[in-house]
Amino acid sequence: MDGDVQTYGSFPSDGEGYAGRIDVVTGPTGRRRWPEHVKAAIVLETYHDGASVADIARRHDISPPQLHAWRRAARDGLLPMPDEEALAFLPVSISGAAGDPPDGRSGPLTLEMGDIRIHVPPTFDATHLSRVIAAVRGAS
C-alpha cells in the first residue's frame, strides 16, 4: 500500500552532483486503519465472561484505551455490531430446585422464549448457543 512507505531525503542546496542520502522505510507508519468488521469482532471478544480488555488489546497489538473507545462507539451506535440480537439479555426466572447438583457440576439449563423451550445440557458450547438463540429469534 502507498500509505505504508515513508521516504526521507536530505539534499544539499548548493551545487550539483551527489544528492545526499535517501532512506525508504516500509511497514506500518504508526497509525493503522482498522476495518469496522474487525473492530466489531475485537469488541465482541471483550463481552465474553472472564475477558480482560487489557489482555484482548495486547493480543491484537492495540492499546487498551483504543479498545475502550471502540467499545464506547459500539455502545453509542457509532460502530455497527454484528448479530446485535444475540447480545441482548434474556429474562431469567428461577424455578424448581435451586443450587447445583452435589457432585459440583452444573445442571441443565432451560430457556423459554415465548412458547419455545430450549433444554441446554451443561457441556453445550456457549458460542453455538448464541447462534441457536439468534436463529430462534429470527424464526419467530
Tab-separated table of C-alpha atoms in Angstrom:
chain	number	residue	atom	x	y	z
A	1	MET	CA	0.000	0.000	0.000
A	2	ASP	CA	1.143	3.508	-0.736
A	3	GLY	CA	0.453	4.578	2.844
A	4	ASP	CA	2.957	2.040	4.170
A	5	VAL	CA	6.010	3.643	2.523
A	6	GLN	CA	7.802	6.607	4.025
A	7	THR	CA	10.547	8.397	2.132
A	8	TYR	CA	13.127	10.615	3.817
A	9	GLY	CA	15.749	12.594	1.973
A	10	SER	CA	18.450	15.184	2.557
A	11	PHE	CA	19.587	17.234	-0.392
A	12	PRO	CA	22.349	19.860	-0.472
A	13	SER	CA	21.159	23.280	-1.566
A	14	ASP	CA	24.358	24.285	-3.357
A	15	GLY	CA	25.849	22.682	-6.429
A	16	GLU	CA	25.108	19.603	-8.478
A	17	GLY	CA	26.169	16.031	-8.051
A	18	TYR	CA	25.568	13.740	-5.137
A	19	ALA	CA	22.061	14.344	-3.872
A	20	GLY	CA	22.696	13.052	-0.377
A	21	ARG	CA	21.095	10.159	1.418
A	22	ILE	CA	17.633	8.760	0.735
A	23	ASP	CA	16.042	6.266	3.137
A	24	VAL	CA	12.974	4.280	2.161
A	25	VAL	CA	11.209	2.823	5.174
A	26	THR	CA	8.484	0.285	4.588
A	27	GLY	CA	5.957	-1.057	7.048
A	28	PRO	CA	3.291	0.471	9.244
A	29	THR	CA	3.537	4.210	9.704
A	30	GLY	CA	2.425	4.057	13.318
A	31	ARG	CA	-1.190	4.770	12.511
A	32	ARG	CA	-3.287	1.827	11.364
A	33	ARG	CA	-6.749	1.833	9.932
A	34	TRP	CA	-8.971	-0.982	11.134
A	35	PRO	CA	-11.983	-2.085	9.085
A	36	GLU	CA	-15.226	-1.776	11.041
A	37	HIS	CA	-15.917	-5.516	10.926
A	38	VAL	CA	-12.522	-6.209	12.531
A	39	LYS	CA	-13.156	-3.611	15.253
A	40	ALA	CA	-16.560	-5.168	15.915
A	41	ALA	CA	-15.082	-8.666	16.181
A	42	ILE	CA	-12.468	-7.461	18.686
A	43	VAL	CA	-15.116	-5.611	20.704
A	44	LEU	CA	-17.277	-8.760	20.767
A	45	GLU	CA	-14.361	-10.651	22.327
A	46	THR	CA	-14.482	-8.272	25.302
A	47	TYR	CA	-18.094	-9.264	26.043
A	48	HIS	CA	-17.227	-12.888	26.860
A	49	ASP	CA	-17.220	-13.948	30.508
A	50	GLY	CA	-13.841	-13.522	32.148
A	51	ALA	CA	-12.451	-11.479	29.252
A	52	SER	CA	-9.966	-8.751	30.078
A	53	VAL	CA	-9.835	-5.664	27.862
A	54	ALA	CA	-6.101	-5.344	28.516
A	55	ASP	CA	-5.432	-8.971	27.508
A	56	ILE	CA	-7.503	-8.704	24.337
A	57	ALA	CA	-5.849	-5.389	23.410
A	58	ARG	CA	-2.403	-6.929	23.934
A	59	ARG	CA	-3.326	-9.966	21.808
A	60	HIS	CA	-4.362	-7.702	18.907
A	61	ASP	CA	-1.473	-5.259	19.418
A	62	ILE	CA	-3.644	-2.234	20.208
A	63	SER	CA	-3.750	-0.028	23.272
A	64	PRO	CA	-6.413	-0.635	25.944
A	65	PRO	CA	-7.677	2.985	25.688
A	66	GLN	CA	-8.216	2.453	21.943
A	67	LEU	CA	-10.253	-0.683	22.642
A	68	HIS	CA	-12.282	1.179	25.278
A	69	ALA	CA	-13.005	3.868	22.660
A	70	TRP	CA	-14.265	1.201	20.243
A	71	ARG	CA	-16.476	-0.274	22.989
A	72	ARG	CA	-17.888	3.207	23.684
A	73	ALA	CA	-18.531	3.696	19.957
A	74	ALA	CA	-20.357	0.353	19.854
A	75	ARG	CA	-22.482	1.340	22.872
A	76	ASP	CA	-23.329	4.700	21.262
A	77	GLY	CA	-24.293	3.020	17.987
A	78	LEU	CA	-21.387	4.515	16.037
A	79	LEU	CA	-19.743	1.132	15.395
A	80	PRO	CA	-22.040	-1.354	13.668
A	81	MET	CA	-22.027	-4.618	15.582
A	82	PRO	CA	-22.878	-7.970	14.009
A	83	ASP	CA	-25.706	-10.043	15.409
A	84	GLU	CA	-26.769	-7.456	17.986
A	85	GLU	CA	-29.808	-9.540	18.895
A	86	ALA	CA	-27.580	-12.353	20.130
A	87	LEU	CA	-26.043	-9.900	22.614
A	88	ALA	CA	-29.375	-8.977	24.186
A	89	PHE	CA	-30.215	-10.378	27.580
A	90	LEU	CA	-32.939	-12.920	28.108
A	91	PRO	CA	-35.313	-12.527	31.033
A	92	VAL	CA	-34.388	-15.083	33.670
A	93	SER	CA	-36.592	-16.734	36.248
A	94	ILE	CA	-35.526	-19.461	38.629
A	95	SER	CA	-37.968	-22.242	39.268
A	96	GLY	CA	-37.810	-25.711	40.795
A	97	ALA	CA	-34.893	-26.897	42.897
A	98	ALA	CA	-32.192	-24.292	43.420
A	99	GLY	CA	-28.487	-24.985	43.678
A	100	ASP	CA	-26.016	-27.182	41.866
A	101	PRO	CA	-26.018	-30.984	41.986
A	102	PRO	CA	-23.959	-32.467	44.852
A	103	ASP	CA	-21.142	-33.637	42.537
A	104	GLY	CA	-20.216	-29.970	41.825
A	105	ARG	CA	-21.202	-29.976	38.145
A	106	SER	CA	-23.747	-27.591	36.707
A	107	GLY	CA	-27.148	-28.948	35.880
A	108	PRO	CA	-29.004	-28.493	32.596
A	109	LEU	CA	-30.421	-25.106	31.690
A	110	THR	CA	-33.874	-24.499	30.235
A	111	LEU	CA	-34.502	-21.349	28.188
A	112	GLU	CA	-38.058	-20.244	27.464
A	113	MET	CA	-38.686	-17.640	24.787
A	114	GLY	CA	-42.409	-17.181	24.335
A	115	ASP	CA	-43.837	-20.590	23.517
A	116	ILE	CA	-40.411	-22.064	22.671
A	117	ARG	CA	-38.469	-24.071	25.267
A	118	ILE	CA	-34.789	-24.963	24.762
A	119	HIS	CA	-33.102	-27.528	27.031
A	120	VAL	CA	-29.354	-26.865	27.192
A	121	PRO	CA	-27.006	-29.547	28.556
A	122	PRO	CA	-24.159	-28.335	30.794
A	123	THR	CA	-21.471	-29.166	28.201
A	124	PHE	CA	-23.126	-27.185	25.369
A	125	ASP	CA	-20.872	-24.631	23.646
A	126	ALA	CA	-21.824	-21.037	24.577
A	127	THR	CA	-20.937	-19.687	21.116
A	128	HIS	CA	-23.209	-22.216	19.458
A	129	LEU	CA	-25.952	-21.404	21.980
A	130	SER	CA	-25.874	-17.728	20.955
A	131	ARG	CA	-26.354	-18.815	17.309
A	132	VAL	CA	-29.289	-21.032	18.331
A	133	ILE	CA	-30.907	-18.146	20.234
A	134	ALA	CA	-30.415	-15.801	17.252
A	135	ALA	CA	-31.958	-18.402	14.918
A	136	VAL	CA	-34.961	-18.885	17.200
A	137	ARG	CA	-35.487	-15.128	17.453
A	138	GLY	CA	-35.167	-14.749	13.687
A	139	ALA	CA	-37.718	-17.511	13.045
A	140	SER	CA	-40.331	-16.140	15.419
